[in-house]
PDB file of C-alpha atoms and ligand atoms in Angstrom:
ATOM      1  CA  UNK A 208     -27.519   8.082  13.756  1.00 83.00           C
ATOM      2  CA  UNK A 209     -23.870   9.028  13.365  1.00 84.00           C
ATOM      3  CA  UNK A 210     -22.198   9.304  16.575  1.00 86.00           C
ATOM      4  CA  UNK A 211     -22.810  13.910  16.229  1.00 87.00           C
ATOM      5  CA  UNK A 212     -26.233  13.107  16.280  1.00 90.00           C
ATOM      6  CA  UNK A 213     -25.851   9.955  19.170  1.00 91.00           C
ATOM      7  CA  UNK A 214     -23.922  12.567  21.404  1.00 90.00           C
ATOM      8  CA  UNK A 215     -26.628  15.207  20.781  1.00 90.00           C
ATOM      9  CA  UNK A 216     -29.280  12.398  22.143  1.00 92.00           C
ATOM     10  CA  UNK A 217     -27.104  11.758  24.986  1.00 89.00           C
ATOM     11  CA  UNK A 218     -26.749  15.181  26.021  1.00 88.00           C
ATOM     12  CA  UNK A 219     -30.862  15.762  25.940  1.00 90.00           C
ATOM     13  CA  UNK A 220     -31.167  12.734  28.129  1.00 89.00           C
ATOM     14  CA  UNK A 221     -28.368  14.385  30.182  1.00 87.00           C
ATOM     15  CA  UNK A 222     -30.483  17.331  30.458  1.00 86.00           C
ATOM     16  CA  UNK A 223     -33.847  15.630  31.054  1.00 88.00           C
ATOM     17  CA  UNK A 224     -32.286  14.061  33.864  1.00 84.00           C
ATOM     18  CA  UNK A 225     -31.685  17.588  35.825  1.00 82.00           C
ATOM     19  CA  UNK A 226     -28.948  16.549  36.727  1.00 79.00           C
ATOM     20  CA  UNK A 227     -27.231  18.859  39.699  1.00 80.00           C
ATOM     21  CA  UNK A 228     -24.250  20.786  37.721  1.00 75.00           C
ATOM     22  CA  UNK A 229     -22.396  21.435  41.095  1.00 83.00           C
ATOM     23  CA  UNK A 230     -22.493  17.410  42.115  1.00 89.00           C
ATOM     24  CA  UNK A 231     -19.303  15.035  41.548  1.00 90.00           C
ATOM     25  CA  UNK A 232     -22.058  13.189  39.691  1.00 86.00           C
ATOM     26  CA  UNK A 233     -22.802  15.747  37.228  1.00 87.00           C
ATOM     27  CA  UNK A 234     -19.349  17.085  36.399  1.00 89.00           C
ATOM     28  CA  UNK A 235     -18.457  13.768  35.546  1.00 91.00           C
ATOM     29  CA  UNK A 236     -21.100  13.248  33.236  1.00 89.00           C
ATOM     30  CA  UNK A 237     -20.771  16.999  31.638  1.00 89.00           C
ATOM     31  CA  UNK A 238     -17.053  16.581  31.567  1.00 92.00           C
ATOM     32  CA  UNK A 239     -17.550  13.020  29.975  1.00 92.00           C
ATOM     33  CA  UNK A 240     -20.456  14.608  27.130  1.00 91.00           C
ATOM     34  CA  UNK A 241     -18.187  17.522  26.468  1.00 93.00           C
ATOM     35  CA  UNK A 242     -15.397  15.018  25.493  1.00 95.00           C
ATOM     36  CA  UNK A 243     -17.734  12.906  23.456  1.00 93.00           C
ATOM     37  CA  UNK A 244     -18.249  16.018  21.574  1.00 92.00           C
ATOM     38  CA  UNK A 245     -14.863  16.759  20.699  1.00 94.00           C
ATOM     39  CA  UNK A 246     -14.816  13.214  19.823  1.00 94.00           C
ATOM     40  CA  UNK A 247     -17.479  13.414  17.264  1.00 92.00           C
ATOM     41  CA  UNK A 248     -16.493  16.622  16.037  1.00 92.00           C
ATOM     42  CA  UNK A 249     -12.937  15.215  15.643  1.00 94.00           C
ATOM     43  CA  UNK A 250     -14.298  12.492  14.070  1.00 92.00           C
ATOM     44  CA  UNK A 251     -16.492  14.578  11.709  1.00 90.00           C
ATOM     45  CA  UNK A 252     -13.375  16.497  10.842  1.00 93.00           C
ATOM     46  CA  UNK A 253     -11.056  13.300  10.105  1.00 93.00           C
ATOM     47  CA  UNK A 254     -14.178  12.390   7.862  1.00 91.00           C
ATOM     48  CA  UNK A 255     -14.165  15.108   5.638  1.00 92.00           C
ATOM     49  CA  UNK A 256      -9.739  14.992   5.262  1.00 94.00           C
ATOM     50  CA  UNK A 257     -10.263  11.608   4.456  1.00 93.00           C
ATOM     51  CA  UNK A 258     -12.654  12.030   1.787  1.00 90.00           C
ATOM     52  CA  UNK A 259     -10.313  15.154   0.204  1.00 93.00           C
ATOM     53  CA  UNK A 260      -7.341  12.446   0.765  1.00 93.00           C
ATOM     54  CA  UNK A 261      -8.973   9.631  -1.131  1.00 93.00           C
ATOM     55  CA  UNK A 262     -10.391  12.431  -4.026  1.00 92.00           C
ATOM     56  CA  UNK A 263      -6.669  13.195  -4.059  1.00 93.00           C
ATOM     57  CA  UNK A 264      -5.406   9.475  -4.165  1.00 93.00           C
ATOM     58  CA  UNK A 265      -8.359   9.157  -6.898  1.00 93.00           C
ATOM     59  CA  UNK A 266      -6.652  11.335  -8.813  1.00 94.00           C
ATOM     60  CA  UNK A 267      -2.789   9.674  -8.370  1.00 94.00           C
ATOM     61  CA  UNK A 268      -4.770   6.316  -9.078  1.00 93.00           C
ATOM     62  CA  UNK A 269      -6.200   8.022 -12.462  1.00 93.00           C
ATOM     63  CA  UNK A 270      -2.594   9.086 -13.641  1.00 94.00           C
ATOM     64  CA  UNK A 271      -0.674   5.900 -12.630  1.00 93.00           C
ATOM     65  CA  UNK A 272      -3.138   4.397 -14.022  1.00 92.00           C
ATOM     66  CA  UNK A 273      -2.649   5.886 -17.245  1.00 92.00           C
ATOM     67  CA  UNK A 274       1.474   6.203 -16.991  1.00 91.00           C
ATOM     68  CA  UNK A 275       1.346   1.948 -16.282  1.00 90.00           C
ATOM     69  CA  UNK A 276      -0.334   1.699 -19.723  1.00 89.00           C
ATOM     70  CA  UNK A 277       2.001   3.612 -21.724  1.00 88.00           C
ATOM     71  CA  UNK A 278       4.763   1.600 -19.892  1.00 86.00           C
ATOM     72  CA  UNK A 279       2.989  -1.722 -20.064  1.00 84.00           C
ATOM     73  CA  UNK A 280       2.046  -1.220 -23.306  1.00 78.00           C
ATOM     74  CA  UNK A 281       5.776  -0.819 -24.366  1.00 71.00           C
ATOM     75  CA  UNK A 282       6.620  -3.733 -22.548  1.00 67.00           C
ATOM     76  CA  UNK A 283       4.417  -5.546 -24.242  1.00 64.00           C
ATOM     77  CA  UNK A 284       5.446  -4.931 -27.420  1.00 62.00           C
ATOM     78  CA  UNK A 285       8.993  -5.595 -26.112  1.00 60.00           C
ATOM     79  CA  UNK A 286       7.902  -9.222 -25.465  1.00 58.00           C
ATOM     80  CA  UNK A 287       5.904  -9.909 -27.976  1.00 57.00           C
ATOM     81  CA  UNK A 288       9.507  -9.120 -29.923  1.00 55.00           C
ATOM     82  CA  UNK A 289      11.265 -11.517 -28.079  1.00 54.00           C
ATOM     83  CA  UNK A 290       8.989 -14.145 -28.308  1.00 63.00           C
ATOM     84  CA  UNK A 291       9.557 -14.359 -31.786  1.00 74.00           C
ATOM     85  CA  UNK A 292       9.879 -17.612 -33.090  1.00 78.00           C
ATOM     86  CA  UNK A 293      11.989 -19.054 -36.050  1.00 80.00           C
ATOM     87  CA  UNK A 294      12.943 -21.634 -37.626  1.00 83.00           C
ATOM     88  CA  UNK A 295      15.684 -22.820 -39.814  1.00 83.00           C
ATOM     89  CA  UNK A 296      16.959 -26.176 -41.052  1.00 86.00           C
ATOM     90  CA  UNK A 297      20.691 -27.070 -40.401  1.00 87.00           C
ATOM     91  CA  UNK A 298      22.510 -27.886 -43.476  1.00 87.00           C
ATOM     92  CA  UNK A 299      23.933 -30.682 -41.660  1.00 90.00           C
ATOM     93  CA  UNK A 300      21.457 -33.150 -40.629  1.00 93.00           C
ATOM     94  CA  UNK A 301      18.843 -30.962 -42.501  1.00 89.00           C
ATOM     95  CA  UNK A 302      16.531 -31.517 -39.521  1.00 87.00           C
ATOM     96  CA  UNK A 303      14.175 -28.405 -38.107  1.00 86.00           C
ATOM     97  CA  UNK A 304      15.763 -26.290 -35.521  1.00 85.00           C
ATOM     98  CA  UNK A 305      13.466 -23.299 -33.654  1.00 84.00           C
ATOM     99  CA  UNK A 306      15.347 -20.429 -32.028  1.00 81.00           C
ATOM    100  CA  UNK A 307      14.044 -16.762 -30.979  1.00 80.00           C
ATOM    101  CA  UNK A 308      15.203 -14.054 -30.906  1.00 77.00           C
ATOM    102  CA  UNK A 309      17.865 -13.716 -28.039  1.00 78.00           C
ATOM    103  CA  UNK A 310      19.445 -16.556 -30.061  1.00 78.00           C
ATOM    104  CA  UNK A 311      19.316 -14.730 -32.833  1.00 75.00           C
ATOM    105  CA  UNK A 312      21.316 -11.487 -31.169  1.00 78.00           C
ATOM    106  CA  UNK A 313      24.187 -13.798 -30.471  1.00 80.00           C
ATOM    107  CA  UNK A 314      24.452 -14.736 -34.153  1.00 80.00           C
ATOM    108  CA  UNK A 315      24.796 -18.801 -33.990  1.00 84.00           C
ATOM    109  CA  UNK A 316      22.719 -21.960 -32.733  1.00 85.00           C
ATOM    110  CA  UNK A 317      23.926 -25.175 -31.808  1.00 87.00           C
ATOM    111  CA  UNK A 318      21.798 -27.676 -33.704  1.00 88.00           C
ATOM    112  CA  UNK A 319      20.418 -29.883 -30.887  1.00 85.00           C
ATOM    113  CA  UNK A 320      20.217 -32.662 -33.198  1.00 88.00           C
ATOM    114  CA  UNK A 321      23.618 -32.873 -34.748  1.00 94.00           C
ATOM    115  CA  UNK A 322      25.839 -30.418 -32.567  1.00 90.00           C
ATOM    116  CA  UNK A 323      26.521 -28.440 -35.862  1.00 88.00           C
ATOM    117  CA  UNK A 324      27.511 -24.623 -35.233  1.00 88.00           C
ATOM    118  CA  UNK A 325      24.991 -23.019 -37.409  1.00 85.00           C
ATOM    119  CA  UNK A 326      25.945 -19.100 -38.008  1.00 83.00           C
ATOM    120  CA  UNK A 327      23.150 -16.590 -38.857  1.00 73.00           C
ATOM    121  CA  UNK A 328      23.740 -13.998 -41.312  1.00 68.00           C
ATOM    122  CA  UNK A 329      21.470 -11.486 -39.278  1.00 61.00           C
ATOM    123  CA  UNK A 330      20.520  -8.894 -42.345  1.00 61.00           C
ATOM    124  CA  UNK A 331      19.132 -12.161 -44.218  1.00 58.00           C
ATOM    125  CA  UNK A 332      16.663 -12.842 -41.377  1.00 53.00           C
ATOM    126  CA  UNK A 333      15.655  -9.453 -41.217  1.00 54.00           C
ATOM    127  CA  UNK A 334      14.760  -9.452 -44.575  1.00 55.00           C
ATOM    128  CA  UNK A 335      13.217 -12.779 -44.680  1.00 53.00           C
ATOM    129  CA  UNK A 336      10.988 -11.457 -41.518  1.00 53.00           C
ATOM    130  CA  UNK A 337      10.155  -8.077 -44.008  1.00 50.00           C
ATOM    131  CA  UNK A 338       8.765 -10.270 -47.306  1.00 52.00           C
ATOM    132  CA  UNK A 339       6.491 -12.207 -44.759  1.00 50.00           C
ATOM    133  CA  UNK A 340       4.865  -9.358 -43.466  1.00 48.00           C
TER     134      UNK A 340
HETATM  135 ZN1   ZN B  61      22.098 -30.602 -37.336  1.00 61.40          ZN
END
């Protein structure tokens, strides 16, 4: 029973009772029924905004949904860029050095091993990353 049909009991049993219209008694009860129905039918009518609302945030949810990934799907590419590893030797102590990419904007390394300045020559790289592809 939704609380329509509960108030529809509750005004039979009302009823059944014969209750005297004209007493305080049974004003207070019709006046306290007749608010119970604008309840429910408030209620009823909250009910069926709500379900247009959440068919309307449905279809927000649906588009963000698709907007996030077209963004997220850039992003991801983005980092999957920057995590880019490489590696060079330094011509110093000729030992392995790994850098990524934000390394590589700024053009030089300091070899952790030796402290040697080691300058990229960024077209090279790009290249180099080309032929293994
Ligand atoms: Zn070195």
């Amino acid at each position: 029973m939704n609380i329509s049909e509960k108030v529809s009991y509750l005004k039979g049993l009302a009823e059944g009772l014969a209750l005297d219209a004209e007493s305080k008694e049974g004003k207070l009860i019709s006046v306290i029924i007749d608010i119970l129905d604008d309840i429910a039918l408030e209620i009823d009518d909250m009910q069926e905004e709500q379900c247009d609302l959440e068919d309307g945030l449905d279809a927000v949810s649906d588009d963000l949904a698709d907007l996030e990934s077209l963004v997220y799907e850039e992003e991801d590419d983005e980092e999957e860029e920057d995590e880019e590893c490489y590696e060079t030797v330094c011509p110093n102590c000729e030992e392995a050095i790994y850098f990524d990419d934000s390394i590589l904007e700024e053009g030089e390394v300091i070899c952790p091993n030796c402290g040697e300045k080691l300058e990229f020559d960024l077209s090279d790289l790009a290249n180099e990353e080309k032929e293994e592809e």
